[in-house]
XYZ file of N, CA, C and O in Angstrom:
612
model
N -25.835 -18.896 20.259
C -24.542 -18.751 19.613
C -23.690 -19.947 19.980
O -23.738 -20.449 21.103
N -22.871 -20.414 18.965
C -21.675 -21.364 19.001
C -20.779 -21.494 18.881
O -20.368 -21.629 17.729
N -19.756 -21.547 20.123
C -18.409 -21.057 19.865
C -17.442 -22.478 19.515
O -17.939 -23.587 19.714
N -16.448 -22.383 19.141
C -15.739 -23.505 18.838
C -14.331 -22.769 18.461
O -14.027 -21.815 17.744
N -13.535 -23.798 19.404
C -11.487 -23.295 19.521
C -11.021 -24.333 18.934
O -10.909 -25.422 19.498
N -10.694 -24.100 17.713
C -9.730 -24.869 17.468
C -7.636 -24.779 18.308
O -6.958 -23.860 17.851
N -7.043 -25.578 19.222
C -5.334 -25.368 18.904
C -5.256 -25.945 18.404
O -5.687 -27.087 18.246
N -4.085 -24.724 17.567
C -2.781 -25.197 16.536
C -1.632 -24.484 16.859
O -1.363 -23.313 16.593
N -0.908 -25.415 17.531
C 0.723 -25.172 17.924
C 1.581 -24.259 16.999
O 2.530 -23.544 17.318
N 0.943 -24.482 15.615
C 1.806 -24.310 14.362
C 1.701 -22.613 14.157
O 2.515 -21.801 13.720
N 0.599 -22.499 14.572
C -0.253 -21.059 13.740
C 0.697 -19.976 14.327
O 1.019 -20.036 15.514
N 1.184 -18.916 13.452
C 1.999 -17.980 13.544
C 1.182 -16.642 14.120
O 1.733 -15.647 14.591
N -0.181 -16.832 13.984
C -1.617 -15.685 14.924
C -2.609 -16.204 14.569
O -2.847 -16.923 13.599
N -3.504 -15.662 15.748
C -4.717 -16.466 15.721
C -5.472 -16.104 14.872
O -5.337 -14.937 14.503
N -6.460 -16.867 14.285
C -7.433 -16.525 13.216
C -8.529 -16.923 13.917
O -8.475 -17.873 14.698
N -9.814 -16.104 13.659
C -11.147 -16.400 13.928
C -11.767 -15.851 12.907
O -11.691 -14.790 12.288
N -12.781 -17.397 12.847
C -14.015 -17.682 11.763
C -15.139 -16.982 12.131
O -15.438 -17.089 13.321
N -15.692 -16.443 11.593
C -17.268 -15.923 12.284
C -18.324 -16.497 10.894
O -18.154 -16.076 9.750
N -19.214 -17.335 11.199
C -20.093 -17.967 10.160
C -21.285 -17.118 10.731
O -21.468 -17.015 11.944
N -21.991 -16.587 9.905
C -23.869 -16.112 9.997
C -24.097 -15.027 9.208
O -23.374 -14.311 8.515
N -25.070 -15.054 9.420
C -25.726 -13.734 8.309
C -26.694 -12.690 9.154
O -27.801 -12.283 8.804
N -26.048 -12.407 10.228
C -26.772 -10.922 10.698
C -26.038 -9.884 11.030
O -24.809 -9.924 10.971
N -26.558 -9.068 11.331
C -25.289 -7.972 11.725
C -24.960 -7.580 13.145
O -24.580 -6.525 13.653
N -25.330 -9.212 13.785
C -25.013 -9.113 15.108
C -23.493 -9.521 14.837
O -22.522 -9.010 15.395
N -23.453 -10.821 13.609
C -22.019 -10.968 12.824
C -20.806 -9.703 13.065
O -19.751 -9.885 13.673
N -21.161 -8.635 12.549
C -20.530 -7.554 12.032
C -20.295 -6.878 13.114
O -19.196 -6.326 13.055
N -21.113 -6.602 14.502
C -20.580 -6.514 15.364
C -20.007 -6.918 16.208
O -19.646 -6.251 17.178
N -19.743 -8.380 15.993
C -19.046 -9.308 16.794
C -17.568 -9.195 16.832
O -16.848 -9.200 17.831
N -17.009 -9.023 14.763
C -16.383 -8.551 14.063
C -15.626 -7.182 15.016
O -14.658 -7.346 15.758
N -16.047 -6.381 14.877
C -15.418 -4.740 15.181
C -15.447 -5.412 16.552
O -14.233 -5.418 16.756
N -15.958 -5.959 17.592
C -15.565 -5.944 18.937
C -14.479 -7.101 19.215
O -14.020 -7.258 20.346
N -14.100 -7.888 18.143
C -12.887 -8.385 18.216
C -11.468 -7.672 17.799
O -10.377 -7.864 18.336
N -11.718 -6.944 16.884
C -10.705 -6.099 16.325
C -10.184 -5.112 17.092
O -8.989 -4.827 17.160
N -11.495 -4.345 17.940
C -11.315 -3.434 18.647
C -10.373 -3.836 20.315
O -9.491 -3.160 20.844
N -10.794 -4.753 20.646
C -10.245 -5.043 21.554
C -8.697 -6.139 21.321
O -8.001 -6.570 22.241
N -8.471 -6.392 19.741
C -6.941 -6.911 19.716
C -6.286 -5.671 19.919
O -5.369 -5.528 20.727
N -6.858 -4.543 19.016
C -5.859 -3.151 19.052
C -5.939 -2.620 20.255
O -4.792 -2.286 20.554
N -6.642 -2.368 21.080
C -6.896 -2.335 22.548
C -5.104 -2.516 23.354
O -4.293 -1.755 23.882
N -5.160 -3.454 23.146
C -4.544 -4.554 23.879
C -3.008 -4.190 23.516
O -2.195 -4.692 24.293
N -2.391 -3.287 22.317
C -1.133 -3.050 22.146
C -0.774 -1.811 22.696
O -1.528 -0.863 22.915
N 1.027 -1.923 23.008
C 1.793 -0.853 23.441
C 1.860 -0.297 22.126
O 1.526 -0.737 21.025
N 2.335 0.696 22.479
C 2.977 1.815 20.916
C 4.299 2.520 21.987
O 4.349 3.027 23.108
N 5.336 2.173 20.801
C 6.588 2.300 21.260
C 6.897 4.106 20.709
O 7.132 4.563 19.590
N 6.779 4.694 21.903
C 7.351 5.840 21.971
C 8.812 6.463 22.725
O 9.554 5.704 23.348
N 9.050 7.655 22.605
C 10.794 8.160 22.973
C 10.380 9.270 23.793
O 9.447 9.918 23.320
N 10.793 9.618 24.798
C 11.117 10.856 25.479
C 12.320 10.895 26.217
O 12.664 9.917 26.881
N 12.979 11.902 26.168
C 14.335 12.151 26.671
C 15.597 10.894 26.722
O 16.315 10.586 27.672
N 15.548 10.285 25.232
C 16.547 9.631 24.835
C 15.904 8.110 25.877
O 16.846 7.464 26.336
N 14.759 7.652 26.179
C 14.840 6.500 26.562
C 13.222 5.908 25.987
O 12.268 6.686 25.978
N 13.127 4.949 25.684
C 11.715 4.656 25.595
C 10.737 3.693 26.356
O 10.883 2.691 27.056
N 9.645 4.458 25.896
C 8.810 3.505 26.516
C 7.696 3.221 25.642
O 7.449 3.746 24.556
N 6.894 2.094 26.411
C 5.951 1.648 25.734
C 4.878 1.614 26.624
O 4.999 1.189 27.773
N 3.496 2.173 26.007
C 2.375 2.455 26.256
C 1.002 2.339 25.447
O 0.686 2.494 24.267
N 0.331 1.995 26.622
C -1.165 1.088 25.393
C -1.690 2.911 24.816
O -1.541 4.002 25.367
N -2.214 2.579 23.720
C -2.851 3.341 22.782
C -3.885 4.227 23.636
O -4.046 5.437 23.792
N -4.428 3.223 24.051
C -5.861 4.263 25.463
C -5.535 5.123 25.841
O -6.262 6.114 25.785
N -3.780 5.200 26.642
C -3.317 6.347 27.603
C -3.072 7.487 26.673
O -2.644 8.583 27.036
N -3.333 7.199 25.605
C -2.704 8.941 24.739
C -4.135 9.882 24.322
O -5.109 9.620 23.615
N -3.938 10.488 24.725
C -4.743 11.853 25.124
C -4.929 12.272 23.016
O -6.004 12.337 22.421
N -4.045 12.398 22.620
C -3.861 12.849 20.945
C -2.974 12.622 20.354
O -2.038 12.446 21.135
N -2.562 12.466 18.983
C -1.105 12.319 18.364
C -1.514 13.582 17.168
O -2.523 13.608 16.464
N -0.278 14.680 17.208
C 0.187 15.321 16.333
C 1.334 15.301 15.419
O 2.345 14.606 15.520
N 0.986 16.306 14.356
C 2.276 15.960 13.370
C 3.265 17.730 13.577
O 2.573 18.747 13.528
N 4.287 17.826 13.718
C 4.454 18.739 13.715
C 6.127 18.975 13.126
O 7.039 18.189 13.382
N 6.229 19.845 12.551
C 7.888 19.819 11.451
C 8.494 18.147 11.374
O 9.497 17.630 11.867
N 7.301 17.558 10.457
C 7.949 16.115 10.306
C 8.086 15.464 10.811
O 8.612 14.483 10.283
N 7.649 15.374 12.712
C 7.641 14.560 13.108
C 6.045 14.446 14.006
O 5.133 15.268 14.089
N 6.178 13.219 14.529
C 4.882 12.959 15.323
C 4.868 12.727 16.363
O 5.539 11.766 16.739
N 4.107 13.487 17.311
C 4.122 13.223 18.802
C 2.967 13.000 19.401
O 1.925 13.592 19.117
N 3.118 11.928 20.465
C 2.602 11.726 21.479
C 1.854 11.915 22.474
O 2.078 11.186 23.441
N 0.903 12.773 22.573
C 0.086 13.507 24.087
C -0.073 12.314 25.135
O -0.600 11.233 24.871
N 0.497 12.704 26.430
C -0.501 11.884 27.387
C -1.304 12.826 28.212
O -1.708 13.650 27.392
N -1.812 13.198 29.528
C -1.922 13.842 30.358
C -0.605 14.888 30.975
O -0.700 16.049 31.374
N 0.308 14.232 30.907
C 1.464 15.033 31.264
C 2.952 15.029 30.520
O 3.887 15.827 30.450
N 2.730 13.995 30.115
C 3.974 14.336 29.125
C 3.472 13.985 27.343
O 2.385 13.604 26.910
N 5.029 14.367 26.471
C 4.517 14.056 25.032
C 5.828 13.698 24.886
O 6.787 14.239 25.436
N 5.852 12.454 23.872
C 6.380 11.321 23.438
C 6.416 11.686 21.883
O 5.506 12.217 21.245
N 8.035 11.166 21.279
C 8.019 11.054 20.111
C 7.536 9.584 19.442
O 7.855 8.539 20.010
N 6.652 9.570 18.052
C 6.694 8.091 17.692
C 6.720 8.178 16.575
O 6.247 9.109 15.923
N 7.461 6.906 16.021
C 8.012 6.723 14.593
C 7.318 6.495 13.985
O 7.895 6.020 13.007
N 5.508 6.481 13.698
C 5.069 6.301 13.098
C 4.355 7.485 12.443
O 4.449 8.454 13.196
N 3.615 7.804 11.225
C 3.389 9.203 10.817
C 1.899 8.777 11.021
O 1.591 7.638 11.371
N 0.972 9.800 10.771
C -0.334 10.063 11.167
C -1.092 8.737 10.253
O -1.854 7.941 10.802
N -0.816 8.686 9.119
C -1.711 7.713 8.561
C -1.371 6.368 8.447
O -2.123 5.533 7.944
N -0.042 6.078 8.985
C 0.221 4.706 9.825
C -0.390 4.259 10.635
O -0.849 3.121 10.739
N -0.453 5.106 11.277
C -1.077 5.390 12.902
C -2.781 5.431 12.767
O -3.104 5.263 13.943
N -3.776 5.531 12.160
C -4.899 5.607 11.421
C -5.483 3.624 11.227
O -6.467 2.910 11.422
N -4.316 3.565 10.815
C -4.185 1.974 10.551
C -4.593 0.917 11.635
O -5.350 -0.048 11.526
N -3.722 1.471 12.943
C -3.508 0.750 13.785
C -4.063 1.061 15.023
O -3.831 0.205 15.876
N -4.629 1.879 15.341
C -5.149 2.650 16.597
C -6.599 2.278 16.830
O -7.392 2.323 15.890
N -7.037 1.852 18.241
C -8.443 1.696 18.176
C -9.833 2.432 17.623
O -9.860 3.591 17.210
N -10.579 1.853 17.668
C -11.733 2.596 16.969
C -12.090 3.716 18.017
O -13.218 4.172 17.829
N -11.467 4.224 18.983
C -11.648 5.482 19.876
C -11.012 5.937 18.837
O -11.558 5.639 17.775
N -9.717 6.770 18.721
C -9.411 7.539 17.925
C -10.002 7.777 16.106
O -10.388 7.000 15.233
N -9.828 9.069 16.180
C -10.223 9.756 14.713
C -10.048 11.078 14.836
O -10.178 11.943 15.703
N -9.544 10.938 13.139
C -8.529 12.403 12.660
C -9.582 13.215 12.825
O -10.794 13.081 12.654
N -8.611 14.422 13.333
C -9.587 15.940 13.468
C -8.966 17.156 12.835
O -9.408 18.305 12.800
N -7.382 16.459 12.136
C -7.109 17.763 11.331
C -6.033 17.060 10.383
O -5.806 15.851 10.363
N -5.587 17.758 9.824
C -4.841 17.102 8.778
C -3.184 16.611 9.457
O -2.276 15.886 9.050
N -3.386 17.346 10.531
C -1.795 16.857 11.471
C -2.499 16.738 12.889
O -1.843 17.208 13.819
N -3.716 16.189 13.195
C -4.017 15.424 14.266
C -5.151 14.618 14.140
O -6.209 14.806 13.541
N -4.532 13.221 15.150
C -5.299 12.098 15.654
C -5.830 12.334 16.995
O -5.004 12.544 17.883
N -7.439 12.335 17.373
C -7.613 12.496 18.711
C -8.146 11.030 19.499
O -8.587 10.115 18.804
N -8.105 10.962 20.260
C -8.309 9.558 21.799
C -9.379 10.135 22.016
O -9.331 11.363 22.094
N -10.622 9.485 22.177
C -12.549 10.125 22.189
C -12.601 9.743 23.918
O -13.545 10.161 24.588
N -11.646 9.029 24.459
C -11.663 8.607 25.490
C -11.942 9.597 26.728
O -12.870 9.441 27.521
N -10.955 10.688 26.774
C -10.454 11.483 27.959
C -11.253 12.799 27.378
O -11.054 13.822 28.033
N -12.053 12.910 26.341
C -12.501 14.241 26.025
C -13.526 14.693 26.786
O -14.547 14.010 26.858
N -13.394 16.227 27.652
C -14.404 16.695 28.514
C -15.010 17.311 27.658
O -16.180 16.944 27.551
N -14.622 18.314 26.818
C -15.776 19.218 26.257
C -15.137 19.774 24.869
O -13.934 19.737 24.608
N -16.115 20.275 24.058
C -15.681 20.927 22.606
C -16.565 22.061 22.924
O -17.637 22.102 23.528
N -15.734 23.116 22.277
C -16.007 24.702 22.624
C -15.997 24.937 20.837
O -14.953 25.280 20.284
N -17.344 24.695 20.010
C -17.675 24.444 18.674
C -17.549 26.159 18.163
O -18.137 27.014 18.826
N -16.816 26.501 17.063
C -16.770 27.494 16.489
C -17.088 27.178 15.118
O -16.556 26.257 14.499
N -18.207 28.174 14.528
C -18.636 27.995 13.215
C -17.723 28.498 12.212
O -17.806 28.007 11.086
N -16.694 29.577 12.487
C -16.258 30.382 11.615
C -14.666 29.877 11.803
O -13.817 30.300 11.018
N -14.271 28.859 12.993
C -12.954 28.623 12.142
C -12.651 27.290 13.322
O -13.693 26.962 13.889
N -11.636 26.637 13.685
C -11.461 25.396 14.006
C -12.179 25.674 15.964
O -12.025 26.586 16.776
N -12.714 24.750 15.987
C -13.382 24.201 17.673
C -11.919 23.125 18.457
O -11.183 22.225 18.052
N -12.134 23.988 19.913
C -11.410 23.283 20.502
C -11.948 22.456 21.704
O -12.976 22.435 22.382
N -10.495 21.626 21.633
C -11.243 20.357 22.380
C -10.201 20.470 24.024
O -8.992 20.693 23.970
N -10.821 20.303 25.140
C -10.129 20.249 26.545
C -10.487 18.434 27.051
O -11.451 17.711 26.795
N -9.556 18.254 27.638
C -8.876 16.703 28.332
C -9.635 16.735 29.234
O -9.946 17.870 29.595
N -10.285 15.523 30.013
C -10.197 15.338 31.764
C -8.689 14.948 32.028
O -7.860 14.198 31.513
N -8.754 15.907 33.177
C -7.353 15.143 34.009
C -6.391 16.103 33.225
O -5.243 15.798 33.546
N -6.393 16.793 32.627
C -5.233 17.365 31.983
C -5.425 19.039 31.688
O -6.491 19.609 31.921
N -4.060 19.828 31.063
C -4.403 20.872 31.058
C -4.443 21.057 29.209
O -4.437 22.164 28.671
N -4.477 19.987 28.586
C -3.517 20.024 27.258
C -5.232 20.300 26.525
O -6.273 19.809 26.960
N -5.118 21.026 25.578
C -5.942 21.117 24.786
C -5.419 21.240 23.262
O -4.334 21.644 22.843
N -6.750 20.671 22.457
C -6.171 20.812 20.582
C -6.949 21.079 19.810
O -7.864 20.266 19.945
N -7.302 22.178 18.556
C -8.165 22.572 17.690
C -8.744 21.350 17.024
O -8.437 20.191 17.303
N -9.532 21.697 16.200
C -10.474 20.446 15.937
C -10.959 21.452 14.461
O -11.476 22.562 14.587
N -10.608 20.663 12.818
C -10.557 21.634 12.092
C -11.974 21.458 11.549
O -12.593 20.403 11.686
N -12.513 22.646 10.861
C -14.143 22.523 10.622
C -14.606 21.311 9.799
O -15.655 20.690 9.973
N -13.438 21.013 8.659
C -13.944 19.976 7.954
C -13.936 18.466 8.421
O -14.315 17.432 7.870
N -13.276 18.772 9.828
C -13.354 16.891 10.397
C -14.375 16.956 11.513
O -14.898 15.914 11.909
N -14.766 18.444 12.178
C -15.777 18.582 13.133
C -16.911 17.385 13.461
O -16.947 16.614 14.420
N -17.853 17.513 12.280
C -18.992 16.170 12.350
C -18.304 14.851 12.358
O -19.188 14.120 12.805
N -17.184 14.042 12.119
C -16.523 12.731 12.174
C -16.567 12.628 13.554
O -17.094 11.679 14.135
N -15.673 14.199 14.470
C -15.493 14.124 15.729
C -16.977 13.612 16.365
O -17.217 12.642 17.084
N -17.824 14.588 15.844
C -18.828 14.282 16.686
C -19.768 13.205 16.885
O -20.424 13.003 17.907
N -19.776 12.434 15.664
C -20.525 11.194 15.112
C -19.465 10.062 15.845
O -19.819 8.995 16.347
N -17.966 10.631 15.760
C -17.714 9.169 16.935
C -17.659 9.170 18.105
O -17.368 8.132 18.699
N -17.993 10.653 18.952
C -18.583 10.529 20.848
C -19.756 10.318 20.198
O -20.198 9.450 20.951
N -20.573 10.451 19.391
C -22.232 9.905 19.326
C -22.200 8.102 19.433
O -23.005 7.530 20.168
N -21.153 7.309 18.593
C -21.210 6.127 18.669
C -20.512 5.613 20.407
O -21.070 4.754 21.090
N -19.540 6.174 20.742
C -19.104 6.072 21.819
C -19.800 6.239 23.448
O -19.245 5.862 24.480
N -21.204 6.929 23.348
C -21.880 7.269 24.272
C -22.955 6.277 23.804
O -23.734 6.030 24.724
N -23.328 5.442 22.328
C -24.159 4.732 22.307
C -23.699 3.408 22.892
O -24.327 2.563 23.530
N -22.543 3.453 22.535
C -22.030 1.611 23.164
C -21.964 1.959 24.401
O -22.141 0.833 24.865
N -21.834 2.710 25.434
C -21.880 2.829 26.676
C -22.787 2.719 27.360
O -22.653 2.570 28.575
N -23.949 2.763 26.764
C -25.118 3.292 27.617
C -25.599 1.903 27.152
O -26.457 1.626 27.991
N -25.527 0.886 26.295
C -25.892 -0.032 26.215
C -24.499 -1.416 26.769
O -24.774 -2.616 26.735
């Protein structure tokens, strides 16, 4: 492989070229992307002050009477962004599991799978748990399947 940096003082963000034709390409791709989004705070509110926190530390984001909140381990945060903003911008850990939640694949200990109506999901490190609705079930599970494959390799 051949890397090459161009600086330019001028450039308003960085751009990278990727030239080839394999799909080592394509994963080169998603592990750059993944780790720019990685790398951002998301500006959230609790008790009239805010803060900002990388995407990793949130446990889930829900939608609830119009607005959207925040999970961490111990507290929940309001954020101005709505669920499919947020879809946009969030690392390739997260994916929707209901029509008013985003889950973090990160901190998940276990899914307690129900055939006949939504499966719930429990945190490490936390006491917070969140349903998981039947029709997003297999997404959930196909992305700890990709998530335990990049790990182990």
């Amino acid at each position: 492989m051949k890397i090459r940096i161009d600086i330019d003082e001028n450039s308003r963000e960085p751009e990278i070229v990727i030239r080839g034709s394999s799909d080592d390409v394509a994963k080169l791709q998603n592990a750059i992307l993944a780790a720019s989004k990685n790398a951002q705070n998301l500006a959230l509110v609790r008790d009239g002050r805010d803060y900002y926190l990388p995407a990793e530390s949130i446990l889930f984001f829900e939608s609830v009477d119009g607005k959207t909140w925040a999970h961490t381990a111990k507290n929940i945060y309001e954020i101005k962004q709505k669920l499919y903003e947020l879809e946009n911008i969030l690392p390739a850990s997260f994916v929707r599991i209901s029509k008013s939640a985003i889950i973090g694949t990160k901190y998940i200990l276990s899914i307690s799978h129900n055939l006949a109506g939504p499966s719930l999901v429990r945190f490490r490190g936390s006491h917070k748990q969140i349903n998981v609705s039947r029709g997003y079930y297999k997404r959930l599970v196909n992305k700890l399947s990709e998530r335990s494959y990049h790990e182990s390799n």
